[in-house]
């Protein structure tokens, strides 16, 4: 069933100033070009001013410096993108999380020694192994694997075929996109100089993701050889990123697709690495 919220309600939710009719009802979000009277939209770049003039959106999120147009509804704030995001989360929360059921699907495998807290959803063919912990409100989509002794925090979302291997730890509100691998073995070998044969070095550590980290599709984070590969709170990794063993990423980092960070590197807080960037080891 479609949910509607009045502009008055959305103004209260977002703390943005409403200019217009508080009784107008909004049910979804869209860009300026495609929006209908029941959609919220936003303007974050002046080059779309013409689109704002022509849009049919029921409300437009703008900043305080944007010229308003008579006859249109506006939510005015310092950060219109954030205002729009809050509206989107409110309107679409039920559509982009959940699988049409709650609880543990009959085809899921949950080890008898695992701890599953209240409000957890575990999808078809997902596996939670021995002594693993999944905290309240977390969603495990189909074919997710949670390894022996791993810990998943509260209100996390693990999308299909993501993997959290043994002893790895996820904080609260962590998102793993499809195919993400947390805790794969670090790339470590010793070479016999006489025979040229490579022998695998055991990777004995783990990976820890702090609160509000998001990992993109098919991104891999290797476990430490000793101790922990660490991604600190608020960091966001794009698809197809490789994080090697013993790396330490600071808070609120942005790591864009096809970036590789070599073993034992350390990055500070609020670092931005663009697409296909590389980082040599032990930096």
Short mmCIF file of C-alpha atoms in Angstrom, two decimals:
data_model
loop_
_atom_site.label_atom_id
_atom_site.label_comp_id
_atom_site.label_asym_id
_atom_site.label_seq_id
_atom_site.Cartn_x
_atom_site.Cartn_y
_atom_site.Cartn_z
CA UNK A 1 0.00 0.00 0.00
CA UNK A 2 1.34 3.44 -0.95
CA UNK A 3 2.25 5.66 2.00
CA UNK A 4 1.68 9.41 1.80
CA UNK A 5 3.24 12.16 3.90
CA UNK A 6 2.19 15.79 3.92
CA UNK A 7 4.71 18.56 3.30
CA UNK A 8 4.08 19.68 6.85
CA UNK A 9 5.16 16.26 8.10
CA UNK A 10 8.22 16.21 5.83
CA UNK A 11 9.22 19.69 6.98
CA UNK A 12 9.08 18.52 10.58
CA UNK A 13 11.03 15.35 9.73
CA UNK A 14 13.84 17.14 7.88
CA UNK A 15 13.90 20.39 9.90
CA UNK A 16 13.77 22.23 6.56
CA UNK A 17 11.69 25.39 6.14
CA UNK A 18 8.55 24.83 4.09
CA UNK A 19 7.55 27.44 1.53
CA UNK A 20 4.19 26.39 0.12
CA UNK A 21 1.16 24.30 0.98
CA UNK A 22 1.68 22.06 4.05
CA UNK A 23 -1.26 19.84 3.06
CA UNK A 24 0.22 18.62 -0.25
CA UNK A 25 0.81 14.83 -0.11
CA UNK A 26 4.02 13.14 -1.27
CA UNK A 27 4.44 9.40 -1.89
CA UNK A 28 7.77 9.01 -3.72
CA UNK A 29 10.92 10.72 -5.01
CA UNK A 30 12.33 11.36 -8.49
CA UNK A 31 14.62 13.65 -10.46
CA UNK A 32 13.37 17.04 -11.61
CA UNK A 33 12.75 15.97 -15.20
CA UNK A 34 10.62 12.92 -14.36
CA UNK A 35 8.91 13.93 -11.11
CA UNK A 36 5.13 14.04 -10.78
CA UNK A 37 2.91 16.01 -8.40
CA UNK A 38 3.26 13.22 -5.78
CA UNK A 39 7.09 13.20 -5.93
CA UNK A 40 9.73 15.08 -3.98
CA UNK A 41 12.80 16.23 -5.90
CA UNK A 42 15.85 18.41 -5.25
CA UNK A 43 18.20 20.95 -6.81
CA UNK A 44 21.86 20.70 -5.79
CA UNK A 45 23.49 22.07 -8.96
CA UNK A 46 22.58 25.43 -10.56
CA UNK A 47 22.92 23.98 -14.06
CA UNK A 48 19.53 22.30 -13.49
CA UNK A 49 17.72 25.59 -12.80
CA UNK A 50 15.75 25.26 -16.05
CA UNK A 51 14.62 21.78 -15.06
CA UNK A 52 13.40 23.21 -11.76
CA UNK A 53 11.26 25.74 -13.63
CA UNK A 54 9.64 23.00 -15.72
CA UNK A 55 9.32 20.24 -13.10
CA UNK A 56 5.96 18.91 -11.95
CA UNK A 57 7.39 17.81 -8.59
CA UNK A 58 5.14 18.32 -5.58
CA UNK A 59 8.05 19.76 -3.62
CA UNK A 60 11.65 20.71 -4.41
CA UNK A 61 14.47 20.65 -1.84
CA UNK A 62 16.69 23.70 -2.34
CA UNK A 63 19.30 25.72 -0.46
CA UNK A 64 18.80 29.20 0.94
CA UNK A 65 20.50 30.89 -2.01
CA UNK A 66 18.29 29.38 -4.72
CA UNK A 67 15.67 31.68 -6.20
CA UNK A 68 12.19 30.36 -5.50
CA UNK A 69 9.48 30.16 -8.16
CA UNK A 70 5.98 31.34 -7.43
CA UNK A 71 3.40 28.56 -7.35
CA UNK A 72 5.85 25.78 -6.45
CA UNK A 73 6.50 24.18 -3.06
CA UNK A 74 9.98 24.23 -1.55
CA UNK A 75 11.80 22.73 1.42
CA UNK A 76 14.67 25.11 2.15
CA UNK A 77 17.78 24.04 4.06
CA UNK A 78 21.58 24.34 4.12
CA UNK A 79 21.93 20.90 2.51
CA UNK A 80 19.15 20.04 0.03
CA UNK A 81 20.76 16.71 -0.89
CA UNK A 82 20.57 15.64 2.74
CA UNK A 83 16.99 16.88 3.04
CA UNK A 84 16.05 14.88 -0.05
CA UNK A 85 17.81 11.79 1.31
CA UNK A 86 15.87 11.96 4.58
CA UNK A 87 12.62 12.11 2.61
CA UNK A 88 13.68 9.20 0.40
CA UNK A 89 14.56 7.09 3.43
CA UNK A 90 11.18 7.82 4.99
CA UNK A 91 9.18 7.11 1.85
CA UNK A 92 11.09 4.13 0.50
CA UNK A 93 12.28 2.32 3.61
CA UNK A 94 9.87 -0.55 3.11
CA UNK A 95 10.74 -1.04 -0.55
CA UNK A 96 14.51 -1.35 -0.46
CA UNK A 97 14.94 -3.54 2.57
CA UNK A 98 13.17 -6.75 3.36
CA UNK A 99 12.21 -9.87 1.47
CA UNK A 100 8.50 -10.10 1.94
CA UNK A 101 8.79 -12.09 5.16
CA UNK A 102 10.34 -11.78 8.59
CA UNK A 103 12.20 -14.22 10.79
CA UNK A 104 14.33 -17.13 9.62
CA UNK A 105 13.50 -18.78 6.30
CA UNK A 106 13.09 -22.59 6.50
CA UNK A 107 15.94 -23.13 4.03
CA UNK A 108 18.43 -21.03 6.03
CA UNK A 109 21.04 -22.91 8.06
CA UNK A 110 21.72 -21.52 11.53
CA UNK A 111 24.16 -23.44 13.73
CA UNK A 112 22.83 -24.43 17.13
CA UNK A 113 25.61 -22.46 18.86
CA UNK A 114 24.96 -19.24 16.92
CA UNK A 115 23.30 -16.29 18.67
CA UNK A 116 20.44 -14.62 16.80
CA UNK A 117 18.92 -11.57 18.50
CA UNK A 118 15.36 -10.26 18.15
CA UNK A 119 14.09 -8.81 14.91
CA UNK A 120 16.68 -10.51 12.69
CA UNK A 121 15.65 -11.63 9.19
CA UNK A 122 17.60 -14.47 7.56
CA UNK A 123 16.78 -15.20 3.93
CA UNK A 124 16.66 -18.40 1.88
CA UNK A 125 19.84 -20.50 1.83
CA UNK A 126 21.77 -18.11 4.08
CA UNK A 127 24.20 -19.73 6.53
CA UNK A 128 25.14 -18.57 10.04
CA UNK A 129 27.95 -20.79 11.29
CA UNK A 130 29.00 -21.95 14.75
CA UNK A 131 29.38 -19.38 17.55
CA UNK A 132 28.52 -16.50 15.21
CA UNK A 133 26.40 -13.61 16.51
CA UNK A 134 23.81 -11.60 14.57
CA UNK A 135 22.46 -8.67 16.53
CA UNK A 136 18.97 -7.15 16.54
CA UNK A 137 17.26 -5.84 13.44
CA UNK A 138 19.84 -7.11 10.97
CA UNK A 139 18.81 -8.46 7.54
CA UNK A 140 20.70 -11.30 5.85
CA UNK A 141 19.58 -11.72 2.24
CA UNK A 142 19.61 -15.07 0.39
CA UNK A 143 22.93 -16.94 0.15
CA UNK A 144 24.75 -14.79 2.71
CA UNK A 145 27.47 -16.60 4.69
CA UNK A 146 28.45 -15.62 8.24
CA UNK A 147 31.49 -17.59 9.37
CA UNK A 148 32.50 -19.28 12.60
CA UNK A 149 32.75 -16.82 15.48
CA UNK A 150 31.90 -13.79 13.32
CA UNK A 151 29.87 -10.92 14.77
CA UNK A 152 27.32 -8.85 12.84
CA UNK A 153 26.11 -5.70 14.63
CA UNK A 154 22.58 -4.37 14.89
CA UNK A 155 20.54 -3.05 11.94
CA UNK A 156 23.05 -4.20 9.33
CA UNK A 157 22.03 -5.21 5.80
CA UNK A 158 23.97 -7.98 4.04
CA UNK A 159 22.83 -8.36 0.44
CA UNK A 160 22.86 -11.65 -1.54
CA UNK A 161 26.06 -13.68 -1.73
CA UNK A 162 28.02 -11.41 0.59
CA UNK A 163 30.45 -13.22 2.90
CA UNK A 164 31.73 -12.47 6.39
CA UNK A 165 34.37 -15.05 7.19
CA UNK A 166 35.47 -16.50 10.51
CA UNK A 167 36.08 -14.17 13.47
CA UNK A 168 35.43 -10.99 11.49
CA UNK A 169 33.41 -8.21 13.11
CA UNK A 170 30.85 -5.77 11.72
CA UNK A 171 29.64 -2.78 13.74
CA UNK A 172 26.13 -1.36 13.66
CA UNK A 173 24.32 -0.23 10.49
CA UNK A 174 26.93 -1.74 8.19
CA UNK A 175 25.85 -2.43 4.59
CA UNK A 176 27.45 -5.11 2.41
CA UNK A 177 26.40 -4.97 -1.24
CA UNK A 178 26.08 -8.22 -3.24
CA UNK A 179 29.23 -10.29 -3.52
CA UNK A 180 31.28 -8.35 -0.95
CA UNK A 181 33.83 -10.53 0.85
CA UNK A 182 35.00 -9.61 4.34
CA UNK A 183 37.93 -11.61 5.68
CA UNK A 184 39.35 -13.33 2.62
CA UNK A 185 42.90 -14.57 3.13
CA UNK A 186 45.65 -12.00 2.75
CA UNK A 187 47.93 -12.45 -0.25
CA UNK A 188 51.00 -13.82 1.48
CA UNK A 189 53.50 -16.48 0.36
CA UNK A 190 57.08 -17.50 1.04
CA UNK A 191 59.22 -18.59 -1.90
CA UNK A 192 61.80 -21.37 -1.91
CA UNK A 193 64.64 -19.79 -3.89
CA UNK A 194 65.99 -23.19 -4.92
CA UNK A 195 62.80 -24.64 -6.35
CA UNK A 196 60.81 -21.47 -7.03
CA UNK A 197 57.87 -23.00 -5.15
CA UNK A 198 55.49 -20.65 -3.33
CA UNK A 199 54.10 -21.74 0.05
CA UNK A 200 51.05 -20.05 1.54
CA UNK A 201 51.49 -18.06 4.75
CA UNK A 202 48.62 -18.50 7.20
CA UNK A 203 46.59 -15.35 7.74
CA UNK A 204 45.68 -15.53 11.43
CA UNK A 205 43.97 -12.17 12.01
CA UNK A 206 40.56 -10.80 11.11
CA UNK A 207 38.72 -7.77 9.66
CA UNK A 208 36.73 -5.24 11.67
CA UNK A 209 34.28 -2.78 10.11
CA UNK A 210 33.12 -0.06 12.47
CA UNK A 211 29.65 1.54 12.57
CA UNK A 212 28.03 2.98 9.42
CA UNK A 213 30.52 1.49 6.97
CA UNK A 214 29.26 0.52 3.50
CA UNK A 215 31.08 -1.94 1.24
CA UNK A 216 30.29 -2.04 -2.49
CA UNK A 217 29.49 -5.01 -4.69
CA UNK A 218 32.33 -7.49 -5.27
CA UNK A 219 34.70 -5.55 -3.04
CA UNK A 220 37.15 -7.66 -1.04
CA UNK A 221 38.81 -6.91 2.28
CA UNK A 222 41.58 -9.31 3.31
CA UNK A 223 42.06 -10.47 6.87
CA UNK A 224 45.25 -9.43 8.64
CA UNK A 225 48.17 -11.81 8.88
CA UNK A 226 48.20 -10.92 12.57
CA UNK A 227 45.64 -8.85 14.49
CA UNK A 228 43.16 -6.77 12.43
CA UNK A 229 42.47 -5.13 9.08
CA UNK A 230 40.43 -2.10 10.16
CA UNK A 231 37.87 0.11 8.38
CA UNK A 232 36.82 2.90 10.73
CA UNK A 233 33.34 4.33 11.15
CA UNK A 234 31.52 6.07 8.33
CA UNK A 235 33.83 4.98 5.52
CA UNK A 236 32.24 4.12 2.16
CA UNK A 237 33.89 1.77 -0.33
CA UNK A 238 32.67 1.53 -3.92
CA UNK A 239 32.30 -1.62 -6.04
CA UNK A 240 35.38 -3.62 -7.09
CA UNK A 241 37.77 -2.26 -4.46
CA UNK A 242 40.61 -4.37 -3.02
CA UNK A 243 41.82 -3.78 0.55
CA UNK A 244 44.85 -5.92 1.42
CA UNK A 245 45.83 -7.44 4.76
CA UNK A 246 46.63 -5.26 7.78
CA UNK A 247 45.38 -2.03 6.14
CA UNK A 248 43.99 0.66 8.46
CA UNK A 249 41.44 3.08 6.95
CA UNK A 250 40.40 6.11 9.00
CA UNK A 251 36.93 7.54 9.54
CA UNK A 252 34.66 8.76 6.73
CA UNK A 253 36.91 7.75 3.86
CA UNK A 254 35.58 7.58 0.28
CA UNK A 255 37.24 4.88 -1.84
CA UNK A 256 36.07 4.81 -5.48
CA UNK A 257 35.84 1.79 -7.78
CA UNK A 258 38.86 -0.26 -8.92
CA UNK A 259 41.10 1.20 -6.24
CA UNK A 260 43.68 -1.10 -4.65
CA UNK A 261 45.28 -0.49 -1.26
CA UNK A 262 48.32 -2.66 -0.59
CA UNK A 263 49.15 -4.45 2.64
CA UNK A 264 49.83 -2.60 5.92
CA UNK A 265 49.00 0.84 4.46
CA UNK A 266 47.41 3.43 6.76
CA UNK A 267 45.03 6.19 5.66
CA UNK A 268 43.79 8.98 7.93
CA UNK A 269 40.29 10.43 8.28
CA UNK A 270 38.21 11.91 5.43
CA UNK A 271 40.52 10.62 2.70
CA UNK A 272 39.17 10.51 -0.89
CA UNK A 273 40.69 8.09 -3.42
CA UNK A 274 39.39 8.39 -6.99
CA UNK A 275 38.76 5.58 -9.45
CA UNK A 276 41.64 3.21 -10.27
CA UNK A 277 43.93 4.77 -7.67
CA UNK A 278 46.68 2.60 -6.24
CA UNK A 279 48.54 2.63 -2.96
CA UNK A 280 51.84 0.82 -2.43
CA UNK A 281 52.37 -1.25 0.69
CA UNK A 282 53.47 -0.11 4.16
CA UNK A 283 52.65 3.58 3.50
#
